[in-house]
CSV table of C-alpha atoms in Angstrom, one decimal:
chain,number,residue,atom,x,y,z
A,1,MET,CA,20.8,-0.3,30.6
A,2,ASP,CA,21.4,-0.4,26.9
A,3,VAL,CA,18.6,0.6,24.6
A,4,LEU,CA,19.9,-1.6,21.8
A,5,ASN,CA,22.2,-4.6,21.7
A,6,ILE,CA,23.1,-6.1,18.3
A,7,LYS,CA,25.2,-9.2,18.4
A,8,ASN,CA,27.0,-10.8,15.4
A,9,ILE,CA,24.2,-10.1,12.9
A,10,THR,CA,24.5,-11.0,9.3
A,11,LYS,CA,22.0,-10.3,6.5
A,12,TYR,CA,22.0,-11.9,3.2
A,13,PHE,CA,20.0,-10.9,0.1
A,14,GLY,CA,20.2,-14.1,-1.8
A,15,THR,CA,23.9,-14.7,-1.9
A,16,PHE,CA,24.8,-11.1,-1.4
A,17,CYS,CA,26.1,-10.4,2.1
A,18,ALA,CA,24.7,-6.9,3.1
A,19,LEU,CA,25.7,-7.1,6.8
A,20,ASN,CA,28.6,-9.2,7.9
A,21,ASP,CA,29.0,-10.0,11.6
A,22,ILE,CA,27.8,-6.6,13.0
A,23,SER,CA,27.8,-6.0,16.7
A,24,LEU,CA,26.8,-2.8,18.3
A,25,ASN,CA,25.6,-1.6,21.8
A,26,VAL,CA,23.7,1.6,22.1
A,27,LYS,CA,23.3,3.3,25.5
A,28,LYS,CA,20.4,5.5,26.4
A,29,GLY,CA,20.8,9.0,25.2
A,30,GLU,CA,23.6,8.1,22.8
A,31,VAL,CA,23.6,9.7,19.4
A,32,ILE,CA,25.4,7.5,16.8
A,33,SER,CA,26.1,8.4,13.2
A,34,ILE,CA,26.7,5.7,10.7
A,35,ILE,CA,28.7,6.8,7.7
A,36,GLY,CA,30.1,5.0,4.8
A,37,PRO,CA,29.7,4.7,1.0
A,38,SER,CA,26.5,3.8,-0.7
A,39,GLY,CA,25.8,0.1,-0.5
A,40,SER,CA,27.9,-0.2,2.7
A,41,GLY,CA,25.0,-1.5,4.7
A,42,LYS,CA,24.0,1.6,6.7
A,43,SER,CA,20.4,1.5,5.6
A,44,THR,CA,20.2,-2.2,5.9
A,45,LEU,CA,21.4,-2.1,9.5
A,46,LEU,CA,18.7,0.4,10.4
A,47,ARG,CA,16.1,-1.5,8.6
A,48,CYS,CA,17.0,-4.7,10.4
A,49,ILE,CA,16.7,-3.0,13.8
A,50,ASN,CA,13.0,-2.3,13.2
A,51,ARG,CA,12.5,-5.5,11.3
A,52,ILE,CA,11.7,-4.0,7.9
A,53,GLU,CA,14.3,-6.5,6.9
A,54,LYS,CA,14.8,-9.8,8.7
A,55,ILE,CA,18.3,-10.8,9.6
A,56,THR,CA,19.8,-14.1,8.6
A,57,SER,CA,21.6,-14.8,11.8
A,58,GLY,CA,22.6,-13.1,15.1
A,59,SER,CA,20.6,-11.4,17.8
A,60,ILE,CA,18.9,-8.0,18.4
A,61,THR,CA,17.7,-6.9,21.8
A,62,ILE,CA,15.7,-3.7,22.2
A,63,ASP,CA,15.4,-2.2,25.6
A,64,GLY,CA,16.2,-5.5,27.3
A,65,THR,CA,13.8,-7.6,25.2
A,66,ALA,CA,15.2,-10.0,22.6
A,67,MET,CA,13.5,-9.5,19.3
A,68,VAL,CA,15.5,-12.1,17.5
A,69,GLU,CA,18.0,-14.6,18.8
A,70,ASN,CA,20.4,-17.0,17.2
A,71,VAL,CA,19.1,-20.6,17.4
A,72,ASN,CA,21.4,-23.2,15.7
A,73,GLY,CA,23.1,-20.5,13.6
A,74,LYS,CA,19.8,-19.1,12.4
A,75,ALA,CA,17.9,-16.0,13.4
A,76,LYS,CA,14.7,-16.9,15.3
A,77,TYR,CA,12.2,-14.0,15.9
A,78,ILE,CA,9.7,-13.7,18.7
A,79,SER,CA,6.0,-13.8,17.5
A,80,GLU,CA,4.8,-11.3,15.0
A,81,LYS,CA,2.6,-9.6,17.6
A,82,GLU,CA,5.5,-9.3,20.1
A,83,VAL,CA,7.7,-7.8,17.4
A,84,ARG,CA,5.1,-5.2,16.5
A,85,GLN,CA,4.9,-4.2,20.2
A,86,LEU,CA,8.7,-4.1,20.5
A,87,ILE,CA,9.4,-2.0,17.4
A,88,LEU,CA,7.1,0.7,18.7
A,89,LYS,CA,10.1,1.5,20.9
A,90,THR,CA,11.9,2.5,17.7
A,91,GLY,CA,10.9,5.4,15.4
A,92,MET,CA,12.0,5.3,11.7
A,93,VAL,CA,12.6,8.3,9.4
A,94,PHE,CA,13.0,7.3,5.8
A,95,GLN,CA,15.1,8.8,3.0
A,96,HIS,CA,12.0,9.2,0.9
A,97,PHE,CA,9.7,10.3,3.8
A,98,ASN,CA,7.0,7.7,3.1
A,99,LEU,CA,4.2,10.0,4.3
A,100,PHE,CA,0.7,8.7,3.6
A,101,PRO,CA,-0.4,10.8,0.7
A,102,HIS,CA,-4.1,10.5,1.3
A,103,MET,CA,-3.8,11.9,4.8
A,104,THR,CA,-3.0,15.4,6.0
A,105,ALA,CA,0.2,16.1,8.0
A,106,LEU,CA,-1.9,15.9,11.2
A,107,GLN,CA,-3.6,12.7,10.1
A,108,ASN,CA,-0.3,11.1,9.3
A,109,VAL,CA,1.0,11.9,12.8
A,110,ILE,CA,-2.1,10.7,14.7
A,111,GLU,CA,-2.7,7.5,12.7
A,112,ALA,CA,-0.5,5.1,14.7
A,113,PRO,CA,-1.1,6.6,18.2
A,114,ILE,CA,-4.9,6.1,17.6
A,115,LYS,CA,-4.9,2.9,15.6
A,116,VAL,CA,-1.9,1.1,17.1
A,117,GLN,CA,-1.4,2.6,20.6
A,118,LYS,CA,-5.2,3.0,21.0
A,119,LYS,CA,-4.9,6.5,22.4
A,120,SER,CA,-7.9,8.8,22.4
A,121,ARG,CA,-8.3,11.1,19.5
A,122,GLU,CA,-8.1,14.2,21.6
A,123,GLU,CA,-4.9,13.1,23.2
A,124,ALA,CA,-3.3,12.0,19.9
A,125,VAL,CA,-4.2,15.3,18.3
A,126,LYS,CA,-2.8,17.3,21.2
A,127,VAL,CA,0.5,15.5,21.0
A,128,ALA,CA,0.5,15.8,17.2
A,129,GLU,CA,-0.1,19.5,17.3
A,130,GLU,CA,2.7,20.0,19.7
A,131,LEU,CA,5.1,17.9,17.6
A,132,LEU,CA,4.1,19.5,14.3
A,133,THR,CA,4.6,23.0,15.9
A,134,MET,CA,8.0,21.9,17.2
A,135,VAL,CA,9.1,20.9,13.7
A,136,GLY,CA,7.9,24.2,12.3
A,137,LEU,CA,4.7,22.9,10.6
A,138,GLY,CA,2.2,24.6,13.0
A,139,GLU,CA,0.7,26.4,10.0
A,140,LYS,CA,0.7,23.4,7.7
A,141,MET,CA,-1.0,20.7,9.8
A,142,ASN,CA,-3.9,20.3,7.6
A,143,ASN,CA,-1.9,20.2,4.4
A,144,TYR,CA,-1.6,17.0,2.4
A,145,PRO,CA,1.9,15.8,1.7
A,146,VAL,CA,1.7,16.9,-1.9
A,147,GLN,CA,1.2,20.5,-0.6
A,148,LEU,CA,4.4,20.3,1.4
A,149,SER,CA,8.0,20.8,0.2
A,150,GLY,CA,10.5,18.0,0.6
A,151,GLY,CA,12.0,19.5,3.8
A,152,GLN,CA,8.5,20.0,5.2
A,153,LYS,CA,7.6,16.4,4.3
A,154,GLN,CA,10.6,15.1,6.1
A,155,ARG,CA,9.9,17.2,9.2
A,156,ALA,CA,6.3,15.9,9.2
A,157,ALA,CA,7.7,12.4,9.0
A,158,ILE,CA,10.0,13.1,12.0
A,159,ALA,CA,6.9,14.3,13.9
A,160,ARG,CA,5.1,11.1,12.9
A,161,ALA,CA,7.9,8.9,14.2
A,162,LEU,CA,8.2,10.9,17.5
A,163,ALA,CA,4.5,10.7,18.1
A,164,LEU,CA,4.9,7.1,19.2
A,165,ASN,CA,7.2,8.4,21.9
A,166,PRO,CA,10.0,6.0,20.9
A,167,LEU,CA,13.1,5.2,22.9
A,168,LEU,CA,15.3,5.0,19.9
A,169,MET,CA,15.0,7.0,16.7
A,170,LEU,CA,16.4,5.6,13.5
A,171,PHE,CA,17.2,8.0,10.7
A,172,ASP,CA,17.8,6.5,7.3
A,173,GLU,CA,19.6,9.2,5.3
A,174,PRO,CA,17.0,11.7,6.2
A,175,THR,CA,18.4,14.5,4.1
A,176,SER,CA,19.7,12.6,1.1
A,177,ALA,CA,16.6,13.2,-1.0
A,178,LEU,CA,16.5,16.9,-0.2
A,179,ASP,CA,18.0,20.0,-1.9
A,180,PRO,CA,21.1,21.2,-0.1
A,181,GLU,CA,19.5,24.5,1.0
A,182,ILE,CA,16.7,22.8,2.9
A,183,THR,CA,18.6,20.1,4.6
A,184,GLY,CA,19.5,22.6,7.3
A,185,ALA,CA,15.9,22.9,8.5
A,186,VAL,CA,15.6,19.2,8.8
A,187,LEU,CA,18.9,18.8,10.6
A,188,ASN,CA,17.8,21.6,13.0
A,189,VAL,CA,14.7,19.6,13.9
A,190,MET,CA,16.9,16.6,14.6
A,191,ARG,CA,19.2,18.6,16.9
A,192,ASP,CA,16.5,19.1,19.5
A,193,PRO,CA,15.8,15.5,20.4
A,194,ALA,CA,19.5,14.7,20.1
A,195,LYS,CA,20.2,17.3,22.8
A,196,ASN,CA,17.2,16.2,24.9
A,197,ASN,CA,18.7,12.9,25.5
A,198,MET,CA,16.9,11.0,22.7
A,199,THR,CA,18.8,7.9,21.6
A,200,MET,CA,19.5,8.2,17.9
A,201,LEU,CA,21.0,6.2,15.1
A,202,ILE,CA,21.6,8.3,12.0
A,203,ALA,CA,22.7,6.9,8.7
A,204,THR,CA,24.0,10.0,6.9
A,205,HIS,CA,26.2,11.6,4.4
A,206,GLU,CA,26.1,14.9,6.3
A,207,MET,CA,29.6,14.8,7.8
A,208,GLY,CA,29.4,18.2,9.5
A,209,PHE,CA,26.2,17.3,11.2
A,210,ALA,CA,27.5,13.9,12.2
A,211,LYS,CA,30.6,15.5,13.7
A,212,GLU,CA,28.5,18.1,15.6
A,213,VAL,CA,25.7,15.9,17.2
A,214,SER,CA,27.3,12.5,17.5
A,215,ASP,CA,28.7,10.9,20.6
A,216,ARG,CA,30.0,8.1,18.5
A,217,VAL,CA,30.6,7.6,14.8
A,218,ILE,CA,30.6,4.3,13.0
A,219,PHE,CA,32.2,3.8,9.6
A,220,MET,CA,30.8,1.0,7.5
A,221,ASP,CA,32.0,-0.5,4.3
A,222,ASN,CA,31.0,-3.7,2.5
A,223,GLY,CA,28.7,-4.8,5.3
A,224,HIS,CA,31.4,-4.5,8.0
A,225,ILE,CA,31.9,-2.0,10.8
A,226,VAL,CA,35.4,-0.9,9.8
A,227,GLU,CA,36.0,1.7,12.4
A,228,GLU,CA,34.2,3.4,15.3
A,229,GLY,CA,35.0,6.1,17.7
A,230,THR,CA,34.3,9.7,18.8
A,231,PRO,CA,33.7,12.2,16.0
A,232,ALA,CA,37.2,13.5,16.7
A,233,GLU,CA,38.8,10.1,16.3
A,234,ILE,CA,36.9,9.3,13.2
A,235,PHE,CA,37.1,12.6,11.3
A,236,ASP,CA,40.4,14.0,12.6
A,237,ASN,CA,42.4,10.8,13.1
A,238,PRO,CA,41.1,8.0,10.9
A,239,LYS,CA,43.1,4.8,11.4
A,240,SER,CA,42.1,2.6,8.5
A,241,ASP,CA,43.0,3.2,4.9
A,242,ARG,CA,39.4,2.7,3.9
A,243,LEU,CA,38.1,5.4,6.2
A,244,GLN,CA,40.9,7.8,5.2
A,245,HIS,CA,40.1,7.1,1.5
A,246,PHE,CA,36.4,7.6,2.1
A,247,LEU,CA,36.9,10.9,4.0
A,248,GLU,CA,39.2,12.2,1.3
A,249,SER,CA,36.7,11.3,-1.4
A,250,ILE,CA,33.9,13.2,0.2
A,251,ILE,CA,35.6,16.3,1.7
A,252,ARG,CA,37.0,17.8,-1.4
B,1,MET,CA,-43.6,10.7,-37.4
B,2,SER,CA,-46.5,10.6,-35.0
B,3,GLU,CA,-46.9,7.0,-36.0
B,4,PHE,CA,-43.4,6.4,-34.8
B,5,PHE,CA,-44.0,8.1,-31.5
B,6,SER,CA,-47.3,6.3,-30.9
B,7,TYR,CA,-45.5,3.0,-31.5
B,8,VAL,CA,-42.7,3.9,-29.1
B,9,ILE,CA,-45.3,4.8,-26.5
B,10,ARG,CA,-47.0,1.5,-27.1
B,11,ILE,CA,-43.9,-0.6,-26.6
B,12,TRP,CA,-42.5,1.6,-23.8
B,13,PRO,CA,-43.9,-0.3,-20.8
B,14,ALA,CA,-42.3,-3.5,-22.0
B,15,MET,CA,-39.0,-1.8,-22.8
B,16,GLN,CA,-39.0,-0.1,-19.4
B,17,GLN,CA,-39.7,-3.5,-17.8
B,18,GLY,CA,-36.8,-4.9,-19.7
B,19,ALA,CA,-34.5,-2.0,-18.8
B,20,LEU,CA,-35.3,-2.6,-15.1
B,21,VAL,CA,-34.3,-6.3,-15.4
B,22,SER,CA,-31.0,-5.2,-17.1
B,23,LEU,CA,-30.4,-2.8,-14.3
B,24,GLU,CA,-31.1,-5.5,-11.8
B,25,ILE,CA,-28.5,-7.8,-13.4
B,26,PHE,CA,-26.1,-4.8,-13.5
B,27,ALA,CA,-26.6,-4.0,-9.8
B,28,VAL,CA,-26.5,-7.6,-8.5
B,29,THR,CA,-23.4,-8.3,-10.5
B,30,LEU,CA,-21.6,-5.3,-9.1
B,31,ILE,CA,-22.7,-6.0,-5.5
B,32,LEU,CA,-21.4,-9.5,-5.7
B,33,SER,CA,-18.3,-9.1,-7.9
B,34,LEU,CA,-16.7,-6.0,-6.4
B,35,PRO,CA,-16.2,-7.6,-2.9
B,36,LEU,CA,-15.4,-11.0,-4.4
B,37,GLY,CA,-12.9,-9.4,-6.8
B,38,LEU,CA,-11.2,-7.6,-3.8
B,39,LEU,CA,-11.1,-10.8,-1.9
B,40,VAL,CA,-9.6,-12.7,-4.9
B,41,ALA,CA,-7.0,-9.9,-5.4
B,42,LEU,CA,-6.0,-9.9,-1.7
B,43,VAL,CA,-5.8,-13.7,-1.6
B,44,GLY,CA,-3.8,-13.6,-4.8
B,45,LEU,CA,-1.1,-11.6,-3.0
B,46,VAL,CA,-0.2,-14.3,-0.5
B,47,LYS,CA,3.2,-15.9,-0.9
B,48,PHE,CA,1.9,-19.5,-0.7
B,49,LYS,CA,2.4,-20.7,-4.2
B,50,PRO,CA,-0.6,-23.2,-4.5
B,51,VAL,CA,-3.0,-20.5,-3.6
B,52,ARG,CA,-1.6,-18.1,-6.1
B,53,TRP,CA,-1.7,-20.9,-8.7
B,54,LEU,CA,-5.4,-21.5,-8.0
B,55,ILE,CA,-6.3,-17.8,-8.2
B,56,ASN,CA,-4.3,-17.4,-11.4
B,57,THR,CA,-6.1,-20.4,-13.0
B,58,TYR,CA,-9.5,-19.0,-12.0
B,59,ILE,CA,-8.6,-15.6,-13.5
B,60,TRP,CA,-7.2,-17.3,-16.6
B,61,ILE,CA,-10.4,-19.3,-17.2
B,62,MET,CA,-12.7,-16.4,-16.6
B,63,ARG,CA,-10.9,-14.0,-18.9
B,64,GLY,CA,-9.9,-16.7,-21.4
B,65,THR,CA,-13.4,-17.9,-22.3
B,66,PRO,CA,-16.4,-16.0,-23.5
B,67,LEU,CA,-18.8,-14.7,-20.9
B,68,LEU,CA,-21.6,-16.2,-23.0
B,69,LEU,CA,-20.0,-19.6,-22.9
B,70,GLN,CA,-19.7,-19.3,-19.1
B,71,LEU,CA,-23.4,-18.4,-18.9
B,72,PHE,CA,-24.3,-21.4,-21.0
B,73,PHE,CA,-22.2,-23.6,-18.8
B,74,VAL,CA,-23.9,-22.4,-15.6
B,75,TYR,CA,-27.4,-22.6,-17.1
B,76,PHE,CA,-27.2,-25.7,-19.3
B,77,GLY,CA,-24.1,-27.4,-18.0
B,78,LEU,CA,-24.4,-27.4,-14.2
B,79,PRO,CA,-27.7,-29.4,-14.2
B,80,THR,CA,-25.5,-32.3,-15.4
B,81,PHE,CA,-23.7,-32.0,-12.0
B,82,GLY,CA,-27.0,-31.8,-10.1
B,83,ILE,CA,-27.1,-28.1,-9.8
B,84,THR,CA,-30.1,-26.5,-11.5
B,85,LEU,CA,-30.4,-22.7,-11.4
B,86,ASN,CA,-33.2,-20.7,-12.9
B,87,SER,CA,-32.2,-18.3,-15.7
B,88,ILE,CA,-31.8,-15.1,-13.8
B,89,THR,CA,-29.8,-16.8,-11.0
B,90,SER,CA,-27.6,-18.3,-13.6
B,91,VAL,CA,-26.9,-14.9,-15.0
B,92,PHE,CA,-26.0,-13.6,-11.5
B,93,VAL,CA,-23.7,-16.5,-10.8
B,94,ALA,CA,-21.9,-16.4,-14.2
B,95,PHE,CA,-21.6,-12.6,-14.3
B,96,ALA,CA,-20.4,-12.3,-10.7
B,97,LEU,CA,-17.7,-14.9,-11.2
B,98,ASN,CA,-16.6,-13.4,-14.5
B,99,TYR,CA,-16.6,-9.8,-13.4
B,100,ALA,CA,-14.9,-10.7,-10.1
B,101,ALA,CA,-12.0,-12.0,-12.1
B,102,TYR,CA,-11.7,-8.7,-14.1
B,103,PHE,CA,-12.1,-6.6,-11.0
B,104,ALA,CA,-9.5,-8.7,-9.1
B,105,GLU,CA,-7.0,-8.0,-11.8
B,106,ILE,CA,-7.7,-4.3,-11.6
B,107,PHE,CA,-7.5,-4.3,-7.8
B,108,ARG,CA,-4.3,-6.3,-7.9
B,109,ALA,CA,-2.6,-4.0,-10.4
B,110,GLY,CA,-3.8,-1.0,-8.2
B,111,ILE,CA,-2.4,-2.5,-5.0
B,112,LEU,CA,0.9,-3.4,-6.6
B,113,SER,CA,1.3,0.1,-7.9
B,114,ILE,CA,1.5,1.5,-4.4
B,115,ASP,CA,5.1,2.3,-3.4
B,116,LYS,CA,6.7,-0.3,-1.0
B,117,GLY,CA,7.7,2.6,1.2
B,118,GLN,CA,4.1,2.9,2.2
B,119,TYR,CA,4.2,-0.7,3.6
B,120,GLU,CA,7.5,0.0,5.3
B,121,ALA,CA,6.2,3.1,7.0
B,122,SER,CA,3.1,1.3,8.2
B,123,GLN,CA,5.2,-1.5,9.5
B,124,ALA,CA,7.6,0.8,11.3
B,125,LEU,CA,4.5,2.4,12.9
B,126,GLY,CA,3.5,-1.0,14.3
B,127,MET,CA,0.5,-1.4,12.1
B,128,THR,CA,-0.8,-4.9,11.4
B,129,TYR,CA,-1.1,-6.2,7.8
B,130,SER,CA,-4.8,-5.8,7.8
B,131,GLN,CA,-4.6,-2.2,9.2
B,132,THR,CA,-2.0,-1.4,6.6
B,133,MET,CA,-4.3,-2.7,3.8
B,134,ARG,CA,-7.4,-1.1,5.2
B,135,ARG,CA,-6.0,2.3,6.3
B,136,ILE,CA,-3.1,2.9,4.0
B,137,ILE,CA,-2.9,0.8,0.8
B,138,ILE,CA,-6.6,0.3,-0.3
B,139,PRO,CA,-7.6,4.0,0.1
B,140,GLN,CA,-4.7,5.0,-2.1
B,141,THR,CA,-5.6,2.2,-4.6
B,142,VAL,CA,-9.2,3.3,-4.9
B,143,LYS,CA,-8.2,6.6,-6.6
B,144,ARG,CA,-5.9,4.9,-9.1
B,145,ILE,CA,-8.3,2.2,-10.2
B,146,ILE,CA,-11.4,4.4,-10.9
B,147,PRO,CA,-10.6,4.8,-14.6
B,148,PRO,CA,-10.1,1.0,-15.4
B,149,LEU,CA,-13.0,0.2,-13.1
B,150,SER,CA,-15.3,2.6,-14.9
B,151,ASN,CA,-14.4,0.9,-18.2
B,152,GLU,CA,-15.5,-2.5,-16.9
B,153,VAL,CA,-18.7,-1.1,-15.3
B,154,ILE,CA,-19.7,0.4,-18.6
B,155,THR,CA,-19.0,-2.8,-20.4
B,156,LEU,CA,-21.2,-4.6,-17.8
B,157,ILE,CA,-24.2,-2.5,-18.8
B,158,LYS,CA,-23.9,-3.8,-22.4
B,159,ASP,CA,-23.0,-7.4,-21.3
B,160,THR,CA,-26.3,-7.7,-19.5
B,161,SER,CA,-27.8,-8.2,-23.0
B,162,LEU,CA,-26.2,-11.6,-23.1
B,163,ALA,CA,-28.8,-12.8,-20.7
B,164,THR,CA,-31.3,-12.7,-23.6
B,165,TYR,CA,-29.8,-16.0,-24.8
B,166,ILE,CA,-31.2,-17.8,-21.9
B,167,THR,CA,-34.5,-16.0,-22.2
B,168,VAL,CA,-34.1,-13.6,-19.3
B,169,PRO,CA,-36.6,-10.8,-20.0
B,170,GLU,CA,-34.1,-8.0,-20.0
B,171,LEU,CA,-33.9,-4.9,-22.4
B,172,LEU,CA,-32.6,-6.6,-25.5
B,173,HIS,CA,-35.0,-9.5,-25.0
B,174,ALA,CA,-37.9,-7.0,-24.7
B,175,ALA,CA,-36.8,-5.3,-27.9
B,176,LYS,CA,-36.4,-8.6,-29.8
B,177,THR,CA,-39.9,-9.7,-28.7
B,178,ALA,CA,-41.4,-6.5,-30.0
B,179,VAL,CA,-39.4,-6.7,-33.3
B,180,ASN,CA,-40.5,-10.3,-33.9
B,181,ARG,CA,-44.1,-9.6,-33.1
B,182,ASP,CA,-44.5,-6.3,-35.0
B,183,SER,CA,-42.0,-6.9,-37.8
B,184,VAL,CA,-40.5,-3.4,-37.4
B,185,THR,CA,-37.0,-2.8,-36.0
B,186,THR,CA,-38.0,0.4,-34.1
B,187,ALA,CA,-37.7,-1.4,-30.8
B,188,TYR,CA,-33.9,-2.0,-31.4
B,189,LEU,CA,-33.4,1.7,-31.9
B,190,VAL,CA,-35.3,2.4,-28.6
B,191,ALA,CA,-33.1,-0.2,-26.8
B,192,ALA,CA,-30.0,1.3,-28.3
B,193,ILE,CA,-31.0,4.8,-27.0
B,194,ILE,CA,-31.7,3.3,-23.5
B,195,TYR,CA,-28.3,1.6,-23.4
B,196,LEU,CA,-26.6,4.9,-24.6
B,197,PHE,CA,-28.5,6.8,-21.9
B,198,LEU,CA,-27.4,4.4,-19.2
B,199,THR,CA,-23.7,4.4,-20.3
B,200,LEU,CA,-23.8,8.2,-20.5
B,201,ILE,CA,-24.9,8.4,-16.9
B,202,LEU,CA,-22.1,6.0,-15.8
B,203,THR,CA,-19.6,8.0,-17.8
B,204,VAL,CA,-20.6,11.2,-16.2
B,205,ILE,CA,-20.5,9.6,-12.7
B,206,SER,CA,-17.1,8.2,-13.3
B,207,LYS,CA,-15.7,11.5,-14.4
B,208,LYS,CA,-17.0,13.1,-11.2
B,209,LEU,CA,-15.2,10.6,-9.0
């Protein structure tokens, strides 16, 4: 079964069309990179999937449950409570980390498992310690975000998203706010779940990484999916002018 | 000099009594206006326009007219509408409503200063709006609003003296009584020193937070 079905979604901000008739099906275990210039709609697409933004029309189905459906040409969402339950199946990693600054790395990771999933504290801490160790922060669990470097913050944020045990991980330009020399550590952390059959959608400017980990690459421009295919098709044999132009402009 | 001290000792019990009433006004006002202010701030954040308009009007009136006038309105004006309150209760009501408006503005500014990414992260983690506010937004707001809040709290100590106009026996009232009776202004000096002492304590506490 597909983990995610997106059908004909559009998203308007006022009169600006950020997403224009996007359809996408994601199979379990698939790793999909979304590339494209800034403002092409990559982030907006991810933000619509976990309902940080509400779509204008179309339908989104997560793990077989419709979150939003098209009713008379308008997007109709299931109840707020049902949406909250459903989006727990997705984990979001933000460009600017969005860690909670008044909580330690560990507290950041256990917050939602305890308060939202109602897990016991012991259980949540156990999982959090494993995850933080996995992302290389075993020694920094009790540090506050301000005591972590950018790369460490993002790895803590990845642990926080994984702690809810999501089916689908959404990465919104996870390395764009980082210095080039520390993006590697973050990408390494993303490689493990990618190889362990985690379903992932990654909006990124890291073409090398996209090429390496993706099963499929999607090129977006002006709110459209212009081209999609395997990494080889997209990077080595781009068909559309726009993709060719985009690739030329970034691989100098 | 010894005459001065013996006079101070003589009026001290009355001054102390007055200071306690001032502190009572201070404490009751804080206890009422801080939660009320938070409530006003949170309600003021809703998207429903009429509610916001109502909240903004309330804040506008409270900040746009003198506290003394509001106190007179509650004490002398409300009986016209069939609501008669004694003097100390009038002070509590007027002060709580007035300070809640100022606190609401401080809370609102504090809440709005939190990055929207914090809301997005909370939402992505499945937290409800009330969990987000209680666990994520308000704890971060508290730190940021301590300086402006301290300012208001120090102002409140001095504002308690307005109660003297409706004959509440607070510190300034006690001083005035002594001055009128004894025809020396020493009691004003004593009152000033007590106010300074109280604001000093608050300043020190606020710096520690």
